[in-house]
Coordinates of N, CA and C in Angstrom, one line a residue:
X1 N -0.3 42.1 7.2 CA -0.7 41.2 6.2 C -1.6 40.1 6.9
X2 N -2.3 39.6 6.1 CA -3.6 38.7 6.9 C -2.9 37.3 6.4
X3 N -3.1 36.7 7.6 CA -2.7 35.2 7.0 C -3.3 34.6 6.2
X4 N -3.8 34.8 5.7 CA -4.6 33.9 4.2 C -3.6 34.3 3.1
X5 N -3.0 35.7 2.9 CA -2.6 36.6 2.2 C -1.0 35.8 2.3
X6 N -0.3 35.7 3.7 CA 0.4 35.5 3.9 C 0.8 33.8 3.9
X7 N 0.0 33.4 3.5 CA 0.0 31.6 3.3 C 0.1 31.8 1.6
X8 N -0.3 32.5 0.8 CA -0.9 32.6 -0.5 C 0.5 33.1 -1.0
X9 N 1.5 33.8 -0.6 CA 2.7 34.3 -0.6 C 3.6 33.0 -0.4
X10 N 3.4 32.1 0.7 CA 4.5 31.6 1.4 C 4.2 30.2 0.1
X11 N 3.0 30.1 -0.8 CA 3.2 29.0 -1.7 C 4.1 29.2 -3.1
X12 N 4.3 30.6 -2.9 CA 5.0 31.3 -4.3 C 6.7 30.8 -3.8
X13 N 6.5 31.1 -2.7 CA 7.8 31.0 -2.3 C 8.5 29.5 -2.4
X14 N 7.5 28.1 -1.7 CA 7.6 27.1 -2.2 C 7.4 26.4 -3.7
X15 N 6.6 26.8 -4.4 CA 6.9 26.8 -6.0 C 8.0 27.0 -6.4
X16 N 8.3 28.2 -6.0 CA 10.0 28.5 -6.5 C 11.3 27.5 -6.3
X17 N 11.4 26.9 -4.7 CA 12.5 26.9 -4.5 C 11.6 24.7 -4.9
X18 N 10.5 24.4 -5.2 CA 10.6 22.9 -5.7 C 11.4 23.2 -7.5
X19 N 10.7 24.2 -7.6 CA 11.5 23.9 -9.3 C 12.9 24.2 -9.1
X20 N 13.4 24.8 -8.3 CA 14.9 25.0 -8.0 C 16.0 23.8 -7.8
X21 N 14.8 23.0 -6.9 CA 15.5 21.7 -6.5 C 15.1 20.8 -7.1
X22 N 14.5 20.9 -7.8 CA 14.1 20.1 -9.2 C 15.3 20.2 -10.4
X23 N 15.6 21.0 -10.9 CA 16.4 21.6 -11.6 C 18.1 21.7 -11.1
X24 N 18.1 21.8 -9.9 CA 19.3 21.3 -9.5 C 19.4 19.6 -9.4
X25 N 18.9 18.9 -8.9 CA 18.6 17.8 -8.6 C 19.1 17.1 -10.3
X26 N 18.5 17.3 -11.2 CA 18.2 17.2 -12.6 C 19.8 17.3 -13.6
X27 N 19.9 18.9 -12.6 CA 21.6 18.6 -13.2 C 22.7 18.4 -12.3
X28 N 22.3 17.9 -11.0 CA 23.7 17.4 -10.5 C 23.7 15.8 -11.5
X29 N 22.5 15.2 -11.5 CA 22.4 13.7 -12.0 C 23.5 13.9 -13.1
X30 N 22.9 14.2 -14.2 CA 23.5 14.8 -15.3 C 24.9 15.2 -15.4
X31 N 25.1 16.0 -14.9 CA 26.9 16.4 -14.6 C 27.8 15.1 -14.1
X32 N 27.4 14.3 -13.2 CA 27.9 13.2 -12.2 C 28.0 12.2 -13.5
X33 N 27.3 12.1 -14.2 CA 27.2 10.8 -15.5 C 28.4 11.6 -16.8
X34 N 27.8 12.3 -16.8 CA 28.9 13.1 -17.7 C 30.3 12.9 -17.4
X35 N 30.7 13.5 -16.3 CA 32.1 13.3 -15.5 C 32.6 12.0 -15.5
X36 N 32.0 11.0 -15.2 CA 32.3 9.5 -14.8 C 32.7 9.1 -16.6
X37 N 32.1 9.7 -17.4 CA 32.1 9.1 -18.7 C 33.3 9.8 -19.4
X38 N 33.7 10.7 -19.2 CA 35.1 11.3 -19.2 C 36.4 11.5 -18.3
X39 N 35.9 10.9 -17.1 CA 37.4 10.4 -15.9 C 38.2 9.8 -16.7
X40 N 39.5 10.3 -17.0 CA 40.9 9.6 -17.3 C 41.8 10.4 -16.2
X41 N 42.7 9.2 -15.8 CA 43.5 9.7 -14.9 C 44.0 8.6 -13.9
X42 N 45.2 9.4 -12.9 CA 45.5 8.3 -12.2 C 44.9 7.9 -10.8
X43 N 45.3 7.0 -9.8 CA 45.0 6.9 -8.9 C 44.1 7.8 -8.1
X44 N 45.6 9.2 -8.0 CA 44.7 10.2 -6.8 C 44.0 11.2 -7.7
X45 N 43.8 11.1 -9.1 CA 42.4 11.7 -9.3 C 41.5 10.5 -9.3
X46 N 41.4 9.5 -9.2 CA 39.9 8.6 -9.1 C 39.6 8.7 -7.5
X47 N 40.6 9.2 -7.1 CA 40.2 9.3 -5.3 C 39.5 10.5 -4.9
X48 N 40.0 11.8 -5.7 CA 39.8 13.0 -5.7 C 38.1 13.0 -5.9
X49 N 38.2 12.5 -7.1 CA 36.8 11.8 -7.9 C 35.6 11.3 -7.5
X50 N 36.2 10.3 -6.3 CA 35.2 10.1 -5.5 C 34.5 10.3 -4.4
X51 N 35.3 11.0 -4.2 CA 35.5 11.8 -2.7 C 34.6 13.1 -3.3
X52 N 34.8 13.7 -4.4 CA 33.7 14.7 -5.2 C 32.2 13.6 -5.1
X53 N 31.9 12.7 -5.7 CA 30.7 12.2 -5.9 C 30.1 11.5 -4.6
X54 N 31.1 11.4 -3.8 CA 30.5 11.3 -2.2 C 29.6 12.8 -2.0
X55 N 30.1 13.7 -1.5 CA 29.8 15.4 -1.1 C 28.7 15.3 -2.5
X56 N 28.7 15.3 -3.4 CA 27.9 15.4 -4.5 C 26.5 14.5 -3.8
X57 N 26.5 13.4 -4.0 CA 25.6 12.5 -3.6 C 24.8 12.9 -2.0
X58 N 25.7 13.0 -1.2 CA 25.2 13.5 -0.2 C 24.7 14.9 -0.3
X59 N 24.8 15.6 -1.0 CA 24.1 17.3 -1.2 C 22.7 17.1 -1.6
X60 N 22.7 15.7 -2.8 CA 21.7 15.8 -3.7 C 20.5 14.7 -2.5
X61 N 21.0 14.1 -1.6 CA 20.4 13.4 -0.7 C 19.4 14.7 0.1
X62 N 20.3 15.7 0.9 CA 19.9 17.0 1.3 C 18.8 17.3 0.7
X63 N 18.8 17.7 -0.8 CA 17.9 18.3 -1.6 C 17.2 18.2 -1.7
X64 N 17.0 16.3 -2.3 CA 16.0 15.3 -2.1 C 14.8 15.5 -0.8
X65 N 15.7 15.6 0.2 CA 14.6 15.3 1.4 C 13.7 16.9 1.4
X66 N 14.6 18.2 1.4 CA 13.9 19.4 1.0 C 13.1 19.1 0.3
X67 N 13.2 18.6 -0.7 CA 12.3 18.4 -2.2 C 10.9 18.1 -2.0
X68 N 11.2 16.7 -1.3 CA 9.8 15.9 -0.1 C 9.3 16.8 0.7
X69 N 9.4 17.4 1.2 CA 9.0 18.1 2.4 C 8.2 19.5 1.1
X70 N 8.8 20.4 0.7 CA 8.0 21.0 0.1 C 7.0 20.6 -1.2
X71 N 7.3 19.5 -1.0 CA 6.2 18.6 -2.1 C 4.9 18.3 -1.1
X72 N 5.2 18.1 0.3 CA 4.1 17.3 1.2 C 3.5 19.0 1.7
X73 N 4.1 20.2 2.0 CA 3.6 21.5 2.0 C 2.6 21.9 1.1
X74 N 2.4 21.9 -0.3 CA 2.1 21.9 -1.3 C 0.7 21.5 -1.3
X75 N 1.3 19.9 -0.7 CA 0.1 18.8 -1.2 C -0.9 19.5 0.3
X76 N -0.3 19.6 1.4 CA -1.1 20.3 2.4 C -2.1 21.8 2.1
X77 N -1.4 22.2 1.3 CA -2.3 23.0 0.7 C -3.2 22.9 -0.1
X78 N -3.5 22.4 -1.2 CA -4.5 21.7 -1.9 C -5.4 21.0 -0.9
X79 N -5.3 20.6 0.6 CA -6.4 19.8 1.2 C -6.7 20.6 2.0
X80 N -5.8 22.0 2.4 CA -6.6 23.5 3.5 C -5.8 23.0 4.7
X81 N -5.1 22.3 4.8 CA -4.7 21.7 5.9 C -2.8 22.1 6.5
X82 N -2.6 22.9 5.5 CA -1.1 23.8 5.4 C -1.4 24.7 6.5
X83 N -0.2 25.5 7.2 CA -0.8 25.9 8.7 C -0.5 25.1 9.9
X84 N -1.3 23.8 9.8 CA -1.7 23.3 11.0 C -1.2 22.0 11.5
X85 N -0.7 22.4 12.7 CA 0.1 21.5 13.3 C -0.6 19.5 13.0
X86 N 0.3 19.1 12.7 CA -0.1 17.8 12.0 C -0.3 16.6 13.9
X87 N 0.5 17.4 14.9 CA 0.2 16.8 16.2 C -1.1 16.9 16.7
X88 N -1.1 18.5 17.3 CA -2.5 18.8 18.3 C -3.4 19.9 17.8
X89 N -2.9 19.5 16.5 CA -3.7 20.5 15.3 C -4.2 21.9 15.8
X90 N -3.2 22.9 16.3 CA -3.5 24.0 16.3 C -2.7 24.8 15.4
X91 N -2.8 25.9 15.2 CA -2.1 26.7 13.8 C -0.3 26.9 14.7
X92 N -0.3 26.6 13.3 CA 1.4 27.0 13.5 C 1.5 28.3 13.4
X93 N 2.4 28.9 14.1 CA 2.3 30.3 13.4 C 3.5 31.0 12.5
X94 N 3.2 32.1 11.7 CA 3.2 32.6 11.0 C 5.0 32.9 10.7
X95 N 5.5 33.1 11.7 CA 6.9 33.6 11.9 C 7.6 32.4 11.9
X96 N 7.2 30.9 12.6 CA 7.6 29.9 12.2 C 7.4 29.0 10.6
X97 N 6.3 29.6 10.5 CA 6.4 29.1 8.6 C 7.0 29.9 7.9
X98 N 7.5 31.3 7.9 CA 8.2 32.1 7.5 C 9.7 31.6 7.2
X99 N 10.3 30.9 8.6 CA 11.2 30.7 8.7 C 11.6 29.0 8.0
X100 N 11.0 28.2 8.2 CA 10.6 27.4 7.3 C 9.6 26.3 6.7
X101 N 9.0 27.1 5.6 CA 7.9 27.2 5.3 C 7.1 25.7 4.9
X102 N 7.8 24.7 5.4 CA 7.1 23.2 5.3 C 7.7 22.9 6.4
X103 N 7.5 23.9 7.4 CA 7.2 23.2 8.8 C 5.7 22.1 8.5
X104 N 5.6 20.9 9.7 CA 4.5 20.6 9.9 C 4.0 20.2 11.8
X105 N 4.8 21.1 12.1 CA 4.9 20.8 13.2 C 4.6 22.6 14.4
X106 N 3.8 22.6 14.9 CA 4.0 24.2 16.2 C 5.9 23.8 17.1
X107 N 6.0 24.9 17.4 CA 7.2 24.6 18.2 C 7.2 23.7 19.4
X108 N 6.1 24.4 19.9 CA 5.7 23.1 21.3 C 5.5 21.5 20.9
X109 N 5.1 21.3 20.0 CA 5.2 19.8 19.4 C 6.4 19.4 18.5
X110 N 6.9 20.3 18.0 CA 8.4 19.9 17.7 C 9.6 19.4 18.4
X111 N 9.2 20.4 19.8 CA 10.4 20.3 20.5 C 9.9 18.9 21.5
X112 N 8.8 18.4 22.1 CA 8.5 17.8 22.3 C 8.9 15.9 21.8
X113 N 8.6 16.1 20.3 CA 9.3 15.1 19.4 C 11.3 14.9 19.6
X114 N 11.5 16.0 19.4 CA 12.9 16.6 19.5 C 14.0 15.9 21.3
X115 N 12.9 16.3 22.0 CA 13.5 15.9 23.7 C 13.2 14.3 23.5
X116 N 12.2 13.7 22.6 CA 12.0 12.4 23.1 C 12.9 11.6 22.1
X117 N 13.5 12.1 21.4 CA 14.4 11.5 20.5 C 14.0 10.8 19.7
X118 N 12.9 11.4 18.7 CA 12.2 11.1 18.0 C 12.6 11.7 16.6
X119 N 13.4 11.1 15.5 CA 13.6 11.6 14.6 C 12.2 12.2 13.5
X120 N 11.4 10.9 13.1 CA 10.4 11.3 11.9 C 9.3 11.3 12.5
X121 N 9.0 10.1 12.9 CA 7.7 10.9 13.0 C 6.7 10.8 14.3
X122 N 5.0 11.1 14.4 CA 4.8 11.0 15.4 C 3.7 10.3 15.7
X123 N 3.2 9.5 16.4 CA 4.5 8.5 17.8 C 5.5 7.7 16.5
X124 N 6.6 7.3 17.7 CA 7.6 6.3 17.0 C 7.1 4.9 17.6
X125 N 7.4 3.8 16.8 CA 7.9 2.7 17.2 C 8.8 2.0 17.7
X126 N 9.2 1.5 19.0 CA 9.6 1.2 19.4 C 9.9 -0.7 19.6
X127 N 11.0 -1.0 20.2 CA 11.3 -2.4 20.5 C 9.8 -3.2 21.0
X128 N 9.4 -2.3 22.1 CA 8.7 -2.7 22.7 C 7.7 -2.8 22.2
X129 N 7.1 -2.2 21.0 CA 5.8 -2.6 20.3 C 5.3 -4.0 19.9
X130 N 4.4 -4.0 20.0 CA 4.1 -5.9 20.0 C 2.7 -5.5 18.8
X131 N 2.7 -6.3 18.0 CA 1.5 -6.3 17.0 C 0.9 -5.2 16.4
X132 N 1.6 -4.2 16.2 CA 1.8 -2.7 15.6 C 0.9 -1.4 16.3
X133 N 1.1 -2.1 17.8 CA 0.9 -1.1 18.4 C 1.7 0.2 18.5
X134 N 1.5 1.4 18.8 CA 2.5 2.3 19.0 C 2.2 2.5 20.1
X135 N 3.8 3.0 20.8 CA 4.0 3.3 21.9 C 3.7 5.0 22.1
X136 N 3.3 5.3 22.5 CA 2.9 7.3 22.9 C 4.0 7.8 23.9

């Protein structure tokens, strides 16, 4: 399969799973409002309860950030620019977007970020920055 073919595939696949987490997203909200509006009970069900809307909240945080990421995939596609490493702009390859497909990063510049303890993004800022320089 030619990579054009195989990019043109890999947006079907992202379409799918934003309305997914769109739609989940949509009815955890919903369910969590619902439930709160009918909790009766004692003590260790209000504990039980929240200890559920903890794990709840944190999944829908999870989802959220998935959600961003194949929203910013998307949007990379509409500018031609999906593919390509957002560092030292050479193509990501094929078996790495496969695997997950709003990579924006080649493995060599991932891991790179990764060793330097760099969570988001690239360069970070640092203490040391003085008047919004970044440090490299």
């Amino acid at each position: 399969m030619a990579r054009k073919d195989a990019l043109t595939n890999m947006r079907a696949i992202l379409v799918k799973r934003r309305d997914a987490l769109r739609n989940a997203l949509a009815g955890d909200l919903t369910l969590l409002k619902e439930l709160r509006s009918e909790s009766v009970g004692d003590l260790i069900d209000a504990a039980y309860d929240s200890a559920q809307d903890e794990i709840n909240s944190q999944l829908a945080e999870v989802e959220s950030r998935e959600l961003a990421h194949i929203e910013n995939a998307l949007e990379r596609m509409k500018e031609g620019s999906y593919g390509q490493c957002e560092v030292c702009g050479g193509r990501i390859p094929l078996a790495r977007l496969e695997a997950l497909p709003y990579a924006t990063m080649c493995i060599g510049c991932q891991r790179e970020v990764e060793q330097s303890g760099e969570s988001g993004g690239w360069p970070r800022e640092t203490e040391e920055t003085v008047g919004g320089d970044l440090e490299l």
